[in-house]
PDB file of C-alpha atoms in Angstrom:
ATOM      1  CA  MET A1493       5.610   5.360 -25.039  1.00 69.00           C
ATOM      2  CA  ASP A1494       9.302   4.516 -24.424  1.00 77.00           C
ATOM      3  CA  ALA A1495       8.566   4.230 -20.832  1.00 76.00           C
ATOM      4  CA  ILE A1496       5.893   1.484 -21.342  1.00 83.00           C
ATOM      5  CA  LYS A1497       8.232  -0.429 -23.860  1.00 83.00           C
ATOM      6  CA  ARG A1498      10.856  -0.316 -21.165  1.00 83.00           C
ATOM      7  CA  TYR A1499       8.618  -1.583 -18.497  1.00 85.00           C
ATOM      8  CA  PHE A1500       7.333  -4.558 -20.842  1.00 87.00           C
ATOM      9  CA  ARG A1501      10.956  -5.766 -21.529  1.00 87.00           C
ATOM     10  CA  SER A1502      11.278  -6.785 -17.786  1.00 87.00           C
ATOM     11  CA  PRO A1503       9.648 -10.424 -17.206  1.00 91.00           C
ATOM     12  CA  ALA A1504       9.252  -9.858 -13.522  1.00 91.00           C
ATOM     13  CA  ALA A1505       7.506  -6.492 -13.960  1.00 92.00           C
ATOM     14  CA  ILE A1506       5.052  -8.443 -16.624  1.00 94.00           C
ATOM     15  CA  VAL A1507       4.581 -11.219 -13.685  1.00 95.00           C
ATOM     16  CA  GLY A1508       4.061  -8.576 -11.220  1.00 94.00           C
ATOM     17  CA  LEU A1509       1.613  -6.658 -13.382  1.00 95.00           C
ATOM     18  CA  LEU A1510      -0.356 -10.205 -14.180  1.00 96.00           C
ATOM     19  CA  LEU A1511      -0.543 -11.159 -10.474  1.00 96.00           C
ATOM     20  CA  LEU A1512      -1.971  -7.614  -9.574  1.00 95.00           C
ATOM     21  CA  LEU A1513      -4.530  -7.906 -12.431  1.00 96.00           C
ATOM     22  CA  VAL A1514      -5.917 -11.122 -11.060  1.00 96.00           C
ATOM     23  CA  VAL A1515      -6.153  -9.660  -7.686  1.00 96.00           C
ATOM     24  CA  ILE A1516      -7.992  -6.692  -8.945  1.00 96.00           C
ATOM     25  CA  GLY A1517      -9.940  -9.167 -10.885  1.00 96.00           C
ATOM     26  CA  MET A1518     -11.089 -11.039  -7.697  1.00 95.00           C
ATOM     27  CA  ALA A1519     -11.907  -7.756  -6.103  1.00 95.00           C
ATOM     28  CA  ILE A1520     -14.169  -6.678  -8.820  1.00 95.00           C
ATOM     29  CA  SER A1521     -15.564 -10.173  -9.347  1.00 95.00           C
ATOM     30  CA  ALA A1522     -16.410 -10.699  -5.436  1.00 93.00           C
ATOM     31  CA  GLY A1523     -19.938  -9.877  -5.655  1.00 92.00           C
ATOM     32  CA  TRP A1524     -20.886 -11.419  -8.668  1.00 95.00           C
ATOM     33  CA  ILE A1525     -19.064 -14.909  -7.914  1.00 93.00           C
ATOM     34  CA  TYR A1526     -20.029 -15.023  -4.235  1.00 93.00           C
ATOM     35  CA  PRO A1527     -23.362 -12.944  -4.075  1.00 92.00           C
ATOM     36  CA  ARG A1528     -24.052 -13.869  -0.211  1.00 90.00           C
ATOM     37  CA  ASP A1529     -22.409 -11.949   2.677  1.00 91.00           C
ATOM     38  CA  PRO A1530     -18.779 -13.654   3.135  1.00 92.00           C
ATOM     39  CA  LEU A1531     -19.208 -13.418   6.665  1.00 91.00           C
ATOM     40  CA  ALA A1532     -22.300 -15.472   6.544  1.00 90.00           C
ATOM     41  CA  LEU A1533     -22.497 -18.906   7.877  1.00 87.00           C
ATOM     42  CA  ALA A1534     -22.263 -21.111   5.048  1.00 83.00           C
ATOM     43  CA  GLY A1535     -21.789 -24.843   5.934  1.00 85.00           C
ATOM     44  CA  ARG A1536     -19.934 -27.230   8.678  1.00 90.00           C
ATOM     45  CA  PRO A1537     -16.916 -25.472  10.358  1.00 91.00           C
ATOM     46  CA  LEU A1538     -13.247 -26.292   9.376  1.00 91.00           C
ATOM     47  CA  ILE A1539     -14.046 -28.071   6.046  1.00 91.00           C
ATOM     48  CA  TRP A1540     -10.766 -28.962   4.342  1.00 93.00           C
ATOM     49  CA  PRO A1541     -10.078 -27.405   1.002  1.00 94.00           C
ATOM     50  CA  PHE A1542     -10.911 -29.261  -2.337  1.00 92.00           C
ATOM     51  CA  SER A1543     -12.923 -31.806   0.008  1.00 91.00           C
ATOM     52  CA  ASN A1544     -16.286 -30.278  -0.710  1.00 89.00           C
ATOM     53  CA  PRO A1545     -17.098 -28.792  -4.374  1.00 89.00           C
ATOM     54  CA  ARG A1546     -19.319 -26.215  -2.639  1.00 90.00           C
ATOM     55  CA  PHE A1547     -16.458 -24.760  -0.739  1.00 91.00           C
ATOM     56  CA  LEU A1548     -13.428 -24.941  -2.771  1.00 92.00           C
ATOM     57  CA  LEU A1549     -11.052 -23.602  -0.215  1.00 93.00           C
ATOM     58  CA  GLY A1550     -12.725 -24.901   2.849  1.00 93.00           C
ATOM     59  CA  THR A1551     -14.371 -23.162   5.650  1.00 93.00           C
ATOM     60  CA  ASP A1552     -13.372 -21.626   8.709  1.00 92.00           C
ATOM     61  CA  ASN A1553     -13.824 -21.969  12.373  1.00 89.00           C
ATOM     62  CA  SER A1554     -17.326 -20.517  12.097  1.00 87.00           C
ATOM     63  CA  GLY A1555     -18.446 -22.516   8.988  1.00 91.00           C
ATOM     64  CA  ARG A1556     -17.865 -19.322   6.729  1.00 93.00           C
ATOM     65  CA  ASP A1557     -16.768 -19.899   3.078  1.00 93.00           C
ATOM     66  CA  ILE A1558     -12.756 -19.235   2.965  1.00 95.00           C
ATOM     67  CA  ALA A1559     -12.982 -18.700  -0.918  1.00 95.00           C
ATOM     68  CA  ALA A1560     -15.506 -15.617  -0.538  1.00 95.00           C
ATOM     69  CA  GLN A1561     -13.499 -14.321   2.333  1.00 95.00           C
ATOM     70  CA  ILE A1562     -10.395 -14.368  -0.007  1.00 96.00           C
ATOM     71  CA  PHE A1563     -12.351 -12.593  -2.855  1.00 96.00           C
ATOM     72  CA  TYR A1564     -13.726  -9.735  -0.689  1.00 95.00           C
ATOM     73  CA  GLY A1565     -10.521  -9.493   1.392  1.00 94.00           C
ATOM     74  CA  ALA A1566      -8.641  -8.560  -2.017  1.00 95.00           C
ATOM     75  CA  ARG A1567     -11.518  -5.531  -2.142  1.00 94.00           C
ATOM     76  CA  ILE A1568     -10.219  -4.790   1.415  1.00 93.00           C
ATOM     77  CA  ALA A1569      -6.515  -4.911   0.901  1.00 93.00           C
ATOM     78  CA  LEU A1570      -6.605  -3.052  -2.050  1.00 94.00           C
ATOM     79  CA  LEU A1571      -8.745  -0.252  -0.646  1.00 94.00           C
ATOM     80  CA  ILE A1572      -6.481  -0.048   2.313  1.00 93.00           C
ATOM     81  CA  GLY A1573      -3.337  -0.165   0.243  1.00 93.00           C
ATOM     82  CA  GLY A1574      -4.306   2.228  -2.198  1.00 95.00           C
ATOM     83  CA  ALA A1575      -6.044   4.898  -0.117  1.00 96.00           C
ATOM     84  CA  ALA A1576      -3.534   4.794   2.578  1.00 95.00           C
ATOM     85  CA  THR A1577      -0.723   5.196  -0.034  1.00 96.00           C
ATOM     86  CA  ALA A1578      -2.571   7.957  -1.544  1.00 96.00           C
ATOM     87  CA  ILE A1579      -2.818   9.620   1.892  1.00 96.00           C
ATOM     88  CA  ALA A1580       0.898   8.953   2.923  1.00 96.00           C
ATOM     89  CA  ILE A1581       2.084  10.203  -0.824  1.00 96.00           C
ATOM     90  CA  VAL A1582       0.029  13.727  -0.574  1.00 95.00           C
ATOM     91  CA  ILE A1583       1.291  14.537   3.000  1.00 96.00           C
ATOM     92  CA  GLY A1584       4.863  13.360   2.156  1.00 95.00           C
ATOM     93  CA  VAL A1585       4.847  15.327  -0.972  1.00 95.00           C
ATOM     94  CA  LEU A1586       3.449  18.589   0.651  1.00 95.00           C
ATOM     95  CA  ILE A1587       6.028  18.344   3.116  1.00 95.00           C
ATOM     96  CA  GLY A1588       8.995  17.322   1.302  1.00 95.00           C
ATOM     97  CA  ALA A1589       8.245  20.054  -1.401  1.00 94.00           C
ATOM     98  CA  PHE A1590       8.049  23.033   0.897  1.00 94.00           C
ATOM     99  CA  ALA A1591      11.433  21.665   3.228  1.00 94.00           C
ATOM    100  CA  GLY A1592      13.098  21.171  -0.102  1.00 93.00           C
ATOM    101  CA  TYR A1593      12.229  24.340  -1.853  1.00 93.00           C
ATOM    102  CA  PHE A1594      12.417  26.869   0.861  1.00 92.00           C
ATOM    103  CA  GLY A1595      15.253  25.371   2.831  1.00 88.00           C
ATOM    104  CA  GLY A1596      16.374  27.441   6.053  1.00 90.00           C
ATOM    105  CA  TRP A1597      14.166  27.258   9.059  1.00 93.00           C
ATOM    106  CA  VAL A1598      11.291  25.871   6.867  1.00 93.00           C
ATOM    107  CA  ASP A1599      13.264  22.856   6.121  1.00 93.00           C
ATOM    108  CA  THR A1600      14.298  22.443   9.758  1.00 94.00           C
ATOM    109  CA  VAL A1601      11.052  22.880  11.406  1.00 95.00           C
ATOM    110  CA  LEU A1602       9.434  20.185   8.826  1.00 95.00           C
ATOM    111  CA  MET A1603      12.009  17.700   9.263  1.00 94.00           C
ATOM    112  CA  ARG A1604      12.115  17.918  12.751  1.00 93.00           C
ATOM    113  CA  ILE A1605       8.417  16.907  12.521  1.00 93.00           C
ATOM    114  CA  THR A1606       9.214  14.253  10.125  1.00 93.00           C
ATOM    115  CA  GLU A1607      11.943  12.819  12.758  1.00 91.00           C
ATOM    116  CA  ALA A1608       9.480  13.118  15.567  1.00 89.00           C
ATOM    117  CA  PHE A1609       7.096  10.534  13.498  1.00 88.00           C
ATOM    118  CA  GLN A1610      10.031   8.290  12.977  1.00 86.00           C
ATOM    119  CA  ILE A1611      11.170   7.783  16.319  1.00 85.00           C
ATOM    120  CA  LEU A1612       8.758   5.151  17.007  1.00 81.00           C
ATOM    121  CA  PRO A1613       8.363   2.299  14.640  1.00 85.00           C
ATOM    122  CA  ASN A1614       5.509   2.480  12.334  1.00 87.00           C
ATOM    123  CA  PHE A1615       3.342  -0.216  13.828  1.00 90.00           C
ATOM    124  CA  VAL A1616       3.717   0.951  17.331  1.00 90.00           C
ATOM    125  CA  LEU A1617       2.494   4.360  16.377  1.00 90.00           C
ATOM    126  CA  LEU A1618      -0.302   2.694  14.338  1.00 92.00           C
ATOM    127  CA  LEU A1619      -1.307   0.688  17.577  1.00 91.00           C
ATOM    128  CA  VAL A1620      -1.523   3.965  19.715  1.00 90.00           C
ATOM    129  CA  LEU A1621      -3.607   5.643  16.990  1.00 91.00           C
ATOM    130  CA  VAL A1622      -5.912   2.577  16.743  1.00 91.00           C
ATOM    131  CA  ALA A1623      -6.261   2.479  20.579  1.00 88.00           C
ATOM    132  CA  VAL A1624      -7.282   6.100  20.660  1.00 91.00           C
ATOM    133  CA  PHE A1625      -9.425   6.653  17.485  1.00 91.00           C
ATOM    134  CA  GLY A1626     -11.079   3.189  17.307  1.00 87.00           C
ATOM    135  CA  SER A1627     -10.591   0.345  14.605  1.00 86.00           C
ATOM    136  CA  THR A1628     -12.930   1.091  12.151  1.00 90.00           C
ATOM    137  CA  LEU A1629     -11.968   0.429   8.607  1.00 90.00           C
ATOM    138  CA  THR A1630     -11.959   4.295   7.727  1.00 92.00           C
ATOM    139  CA  THR A1631      -9.805   4.856  11.035  1.00 93.00           C
ATOM    140  CA  VAL A1632      -7.347   2.066   9.854  1.00 93.00           C
ATOM    141  CA  THR A1633      -6.799   3.302   6.617  1.00 94.00           C
ATOM    142  CA  ILE A1634      -6.303   7.038   7.534  1.00 95.00           C
ATOM    143  CA  ALA A1635      -4.296   5.768  10.714  1.00 94.00           C
ATOM    144  CA  VAL A1636      -2.020   3.705   8.133  1.00 94.00           C
ATOM    145  CA  GLY A1637      -1.473   6.442   5.822  1.00 95.00           C
ATOM    146  CA  ILE A1638      -0.316   8.959   8.682  1.00 94.00           C
ATOM    147  CA  VAL A1639       2.402   6.483   9.760  1.00 93.00           C
ATOM    148  CA  SER A1640       3.667   6.004   6.326  1.00 94.00           C
ATOM    149  CA  TRP A1641       4.306   9.691   4.937  1.00 94.00           C
ATOM    150  CA  PRO A1642       7.849  10.337   6.463  1.00 94.00           C
ATOM    151  CA  ALA A1643       9.592   8.280   3.990  1.00 93.00           C
ATOM    152  CA  PRO A1644       8.188   9.779   0.900  1.00 95.00           C
ATOM    153  CA  ALA A1645       8.671  13.178   2.451  1.00 95.00           C
ATOM    154  CA  ARG A1646      12.293  12.689   2.807  1.00 94.00           C
ATOM    155  CA  LEU A1647      12.213  11.210  -0.698  1.00 94.00           C
ATOM    156  CA  THR A1648      10.665  14.511  -2.012  1.00 95.00           C
ATOM    157  CA  ARG A1649      12.819  16.735  -0.142  1.00 95.00           C
ATOM    158  CA  ALA A1650      15.953  15.109  -1.462  1.00 93.00           C
ATOM    159  CA  GLU A1651      14.607  15.670  -5.107  1.00 92.00           C
ATOM    160  CA  PHE A1652      13.706  19.255  -4.554  1.00 93.00           C
ATOM    161  CA  LEU A1653      17.023  19.909  -3.147  1.00 92.00           C
ATOM    162  CA  SER A1654      18.763  18.551  -6.431  1.00 90.00           C
ATOM    163  CA  LEU A1655      16.143  20.359  -8.612  1.00 90.00           C
ATOM    164  CA  ARG A1656      15.278  23.895  -7.100  1.00 88.00           C
ATOM    165  CA  ASN A1657      18.640  25.458  -8.807  1.00 85.00           C
ATOM    166  CA  ARG A1658      18.341  24.084 -11.864  1.00 88.00           C
ATOM    167  CA  GLU A1659      18.354  26.297 -15.202  1.00 88.00           C
ATOM    168  CA  PHE A1660      14.455  25.769 -15.580  1.00 88.00           C
ATOM    169  CA  VAL A1661      13.727  26.914 -12.119  1.00 88.00           C
ATOM    170  CA  GLN A1662      16.006  29.845 -12.546  1.00 88.00           C
ATOM    171  CA  ALA A1663      14.395  30.639 -16.026  1.00 90.00           C
ATOM    172  CA  GLY A1664      10.890  30.636 -13.930  1.00 86.00           C
ATOM    173  CA  ARG A1665      12.139  33.018 -11.492  1.00 86.00           C
ATOM    174  CA  THR A1666      13.305  35.450 -14.102  1.00 87.00           C
ATOM    175  CA  LEU A1667      10.023  35.466 -15.754  1.00 86.00           C
ATOM    176  CA  GLY A1668       8.236  36.368 -12.462  1.00 86.00           C
ATOM    177  CA  MET A1669       6.774  33.168 -11.464  1.00 87.00           C
ATOM    178  CA  LYS A1670       5.702  32.467  -7.809  1.00 89.00           C
ATOM    179  CA  ASP A1671       6.891  30.347  -5.498  1.00 88.00           C
ATOM    180  CA  LEU A1672       3.816  27.767  -5.506  1.00 89.00           C
ATOM    181  CA  GLN A1673       3.748  28.114  -9.398  1.00 90.00           C
ATOM    182  CA  LEU A1674       7.302  26.805  -9.536  1.00 90.00           C
ATOM    183  CA  ILE A1675       6.654  24.151  -6.892  1.00 91.00           C
ATOM    184  CA  LEU A1676       3.694  22.738  -8.477  1.00 89.00           C
ATOM    185  CA  GLY A1677       4.115  23.422 -12.290  1.00 88.00           C
ATOM    186  CA  GLU A1678       8.072  23.045 -12.762  1.00 88.00           C
ATOM    187  CA  ILE A1679       9.727  21.346  -9.806  1.00 91.00           C
ATOM    188  CA  LEU A1680       7.035  18.779  -8.949  1.00 91.00           C
ATOM    189  CA  PRO A1681       6.410  16.989 -12.090  1.00 89.00           C
ATOM    190  CA  ASN A1682      10.239  16.156 -12.282  1.00 88.00           C
ATOM    191  CA  ALA A1683      10.403  15.129  -8.865  1.00 89.00           C
ATOM    192  CA  LEU A1684       7.363  12.827  -8.930  1.00 88.00           C
ATOM    193  CA  PRO A1685       8.708   9.604 -10.839  1.00 86.00           C
ATOM    194  CA  PRO A1686      10.885   8.363  -7.799  1.00 89.00           C
ATOM    195  CA  VAL A1687       8.102   9.194  -5.515  1.00 92.00           C
ATOM    196  CA  ILE A1688       5.597   7.461  -7.751  1.00 89.00           C
ATOM    197  CA  VAL A1689       7.864   4.328  -7.761  1.00 88.00           C
ATOM    198  CA  TYR A1690       8.055   4.411  -4.034  1.00 92.00           C
ATOM    199  CA  ALA A1691       4.611   4.304  -3.705  1.00 93.00           C
ATOM    200  CA  SER A1692       4.605   0.691  -4.516  1.00 92.00           C
ATOM    201  CA  VAL A1693       6.514   0.233  -1.204  1.00 92.00           C
ATOM    202  CA  VAL A1694       4.152   2.078   0.776  1.00 94.00           C
ATOM    203  CA  MET A1695       1.187  -0.084  -0.657  1.00 94.00           C
ATOM    204  CA  SER A1696       3.073  -3.273   0.039  1.00 93.00           C
ATOM    205  CA  VAL A1697       3.615  -1.977   3.911  1.00 93.00           C
ATOM    206  CA  ALA A1698       0.163  -0.425   4.331  1.00 93.00           C
ATOM    207  CA  ILE A1699      -1.331  -4.008   3.415  1.00 93.00           C
ATOM    208  CA  LEU A1700       0.997  -5.904   5.906  1.00 93.00           C
ATOM    209  CA  LEU A1701       0.303  -3.109   8.428  1.00 93.00           C
ATOM    210  CA  GLU A1702      -3.368  -3.934   8.145  1.00 89.00           C
ATOM    211  CA  SER A1703      -2.940  -7.502   8.119  1.00 90.00           C
ATOM    212  CA  ALA A1704      -0.909  -7.377  11.219  1.00 90.00           C
ATOM    213  CA  LEU A1705      -3.641  -5.127  13.007  1.00 90.00           C
ATOM    214  CA  ALA A1706      -6.173  -7.682  11.835  1.00 88.00           C
ATOM    215  CA  PHE A1707      -4.192 -10.474  13.258  1.00 86.00           C
ATOM    216  CA  LEU A1708      -4.230  -9.326  16.516  1.00 86.00           C
ATOM    217  CA  ARG A1709      -7.861  -8.445  16.461  1.00 85.00           C
ATOM    218  CA  LEU A1710      -7.285  -4.651  16.341  1.00 88.00           C
ATOM    219  CA  SER A1711      -8.931  -3.954  13.025  1.00 87.00           C
ATOM    220  CA  ASP A1712     -12.378  -3.754  12.069  1.00 86.00           C
ATOM    221  CA  PRO A1713     -13.965  -7.185  12.589  1.00 87.00           C
ATOM    222  CA  ASN A1714     -16.849  -6.479  10.559  1.00 88.00           C
ATOM    223  CA  VAL A1715     -15.193  -6.893   7.322  1.00 90.00           C
ATOM    224  CA  ALA A1716     -13.784 -10.012   5.302  1.00 90.00           C
ATOM    225  CA  SER A1717     -10.228  -9.110   5.442  1.00 91.00           C
ATOM    226  CA  TRP A1718      -7.094 -11.327   4.933  1.00 93.00           C
ATOM    227  CA  GLY A1719      -5.653 -10.559   8.159  1.00 91.00           C
ATOM    228  CA  ASN A1720      -8.780 -11.255   9.965  1.00 91.00           C
ATOM    229  CA  LEU A1721      -8.984 -14.592   8.515  1.00 93.00           C
ATOM    230  CA  ILE A1722      -5.581 -15.161   9.780  1.00 92.00           C
ATOM    231  CA  GLY A1723      -6.529 -14.134  12.837  1.00 89.00           C
ATOM    232  CA  LEU A1724      -9.167 -16.773  13.232  1.00 89.00           C
ATOM    233  CA  GLY A1725      -6.903 -19.343  11.744  1.00 90.00           C
ATOM    234  CA  ARG A1726      -4.294 -18.804  14.563  1.00 87.00           C
ATOM    235  CA  ASP A1727      -6.724 -20.716  17.107  1.00 85.00           C
ATOM    236  CA  VAL A1728      -6.550 -23.984  14.816  1.00 89.00           C
ATOM    237  CA  LEU A1729      -3.418 -23.595  13.390  1.00 86.00           C
ATOM    238  CA  ARG A1730      -1.841 -26.854  14.557  1.00 87.00           C
ATOM    239  CA  VAL A1731      -4.595 -29.052  13.056  1.00 88.00           C
ATOM    240  CA  GLN A1732      -6.288 -26.784  10.631  1.00 91.00           C
ATOM    241  CA  TRP A1733      -3.344 -24.608   9.264  1.00 93.00           C
ATOM    242  CA  TYR A1734      -5.084 -24.066   5.723  1.00 94.00           C
ATOM    243  CA  VAL A1735      -7.261 -21.441   7.658  1.00 93.00           C
ATOM    244  CA  ALA A1736      -4.268 -19.131   8.221  1.00 93.00           C
ATOM    245  CA  ALA A1737      -1.928 -20.206   5.427  1.00 94.00           C
ATOM    246  CA  ILE A1738      -4.774 -19.486   2.404  1.00 95.00           C
ATOM    247  CA  PRO A1739      -4.829 -15.629   3.197  1.00 95.00           C
ATOM    248  CA  GLY A1740      -0.900 -15.642   4.008  1.00 94.00           C
ATOM    249  CA  ILE A1741      -0.576 -16.883   0.399  1.00 95.00           C
ATOM    250  CA  ALA A1742      -3.227 -14.061  -0.632  1.00 96.00           C
ATOM    251  CA  ILE A1743      -1.052 -11.519   1.306  1.00 95.00           C
ATOM    252  CA  LEU A1744       2.153 -12.762  -0.216  1.00 95.00           C
ATOM    253  CA  ILE A1745       1.309 -12.915  -3.680  1.00 95.00           C
ATOM    254  CA  THR A1746      -0.562  -9.299  -3.492  1.00 95.00           C
ATOM    255  CA  VAL A1747       2.453  -7.959  -1.711  1.00 95.00           C
ATOM    256  CA  LEU A1748       4.741  -9.561  -4.314  1.00 95.00           C
ATOM    257  CA  ALA A1749       2.752  -8.391  -7.204  1.00 95.00           C
ATOM    258  CA  VAL A1750       2.877  -4.548  -6.250  1.00 95.00           C
ATOM    259  CA  SER A1751       6.838  -4.878  -5.446  1.00 93.00           C
ATOM    260  CA  LEU A1752       7.382  -6.114  -8.760  1.00 93.00           C
ATOM    261  CA  VAL A1753       5.169  -3.715 -10.582  1.00 93.00           C
ATOM    262  CA  GLY A1754       7.228  -0.840  -8.386  1.00 91.00           C
ATOM    263  CA  GLN A1755      10.330  -2.393  -9.440  1.00 89.00           C
ATOM    264  CA  GLY A1756       9.206  -2.518 -13.197  1.00 89.00           C
ATOM    265  CA  LEU A1757       8.097   1.218 -13.103  1.00 88.00           C
ATOM    266  CA  ASN A1758      11.705   2.273 -11.562  1.00 85.00           C
ATOM    267  CA  ASP A1759      13.065   0.404 -14.776  1.00 82.00           C
ATOM    268  CA  ALA A1760      10.848   2.423 -17.005  1.00 83.00           C
ATOM    269  CA  LEU A1761      10.969   5.658 -15.422  1.00 77.00           C
ATOM    270  CA  ASN A1762      14.686   5.980 -14.323  1.00 69.00           C
ATOM    271  CA  PRO A1763      16.740   7.983 -16.814  1.00 53.00           C
ATOM    272  CA  ARG A1764      19.688   6.225 -15.942  1.00 53.00           C
ATOM    273  CA  LEU A1765      18.502   2.999 -16.858  1.00 49.00           C
ATOM    274  CA  LYS A1766      17.146   4.212 -20.493  1.00 48.00           C
ATOM    275  CA  GLY A1767      20.286   2.813 -22.525  1.00 45.00           C
ATOM    276  CA  ARG A1768      20.105  -0.583 -20.798  1.00 43.00           C
TER     277      ARG A1768
END
């Protein structure tokens, strides 16, 4: 309850939550507001926004409703962002927990694996995975999650290193608790708050990575995503700039909302800020 009160003391966190709720509302209501296929031809190509009441945000190069693609694109952004973040956090927490708890050769091996994934930039590794395994929505989501786990792993490891010798862990060992019980039942709940906060960063980066893939036409072309729409707008950027600008603004607002929510969670869950 105190954490909730601290969260709502921050105006930026409230704004972020409201923006995120708007994006979620768009994703939920997309099928009701726009029951037709968002990739179906709807009218004349390249109608400017607000010039035709049927197409509030205009149409793209092929005559498809941009507003419908924005609403359905919210689903794709949240789906990929949420699923990829879950994959990255689960992998990162498992590797970081075992590395930080056991130390020694276990820590060395797991951290060398983590460093191996960090040698290449995330996007380059993502391009390799998509080129090898294909560009379906499921593949892209899993690939984004796979390239995003090293940072959560390092954060979890640092938390476990600081907690593994605390009094409550020593008491658990004295009582005969097994290592897995100590990891999952005692240390992990205390190590999770900063990881949960960092999940907002992972989600923001995941949305941007998928959009970059789609812009390069390496993501799934059969879904209405914001990145795909920006990629289409690239061909008419000088004259019909709105085709790329509108989904770009949607991405900006979503990433900003997730970041502000993450900052609000940090202020609410960080014990060092409780007295402020």
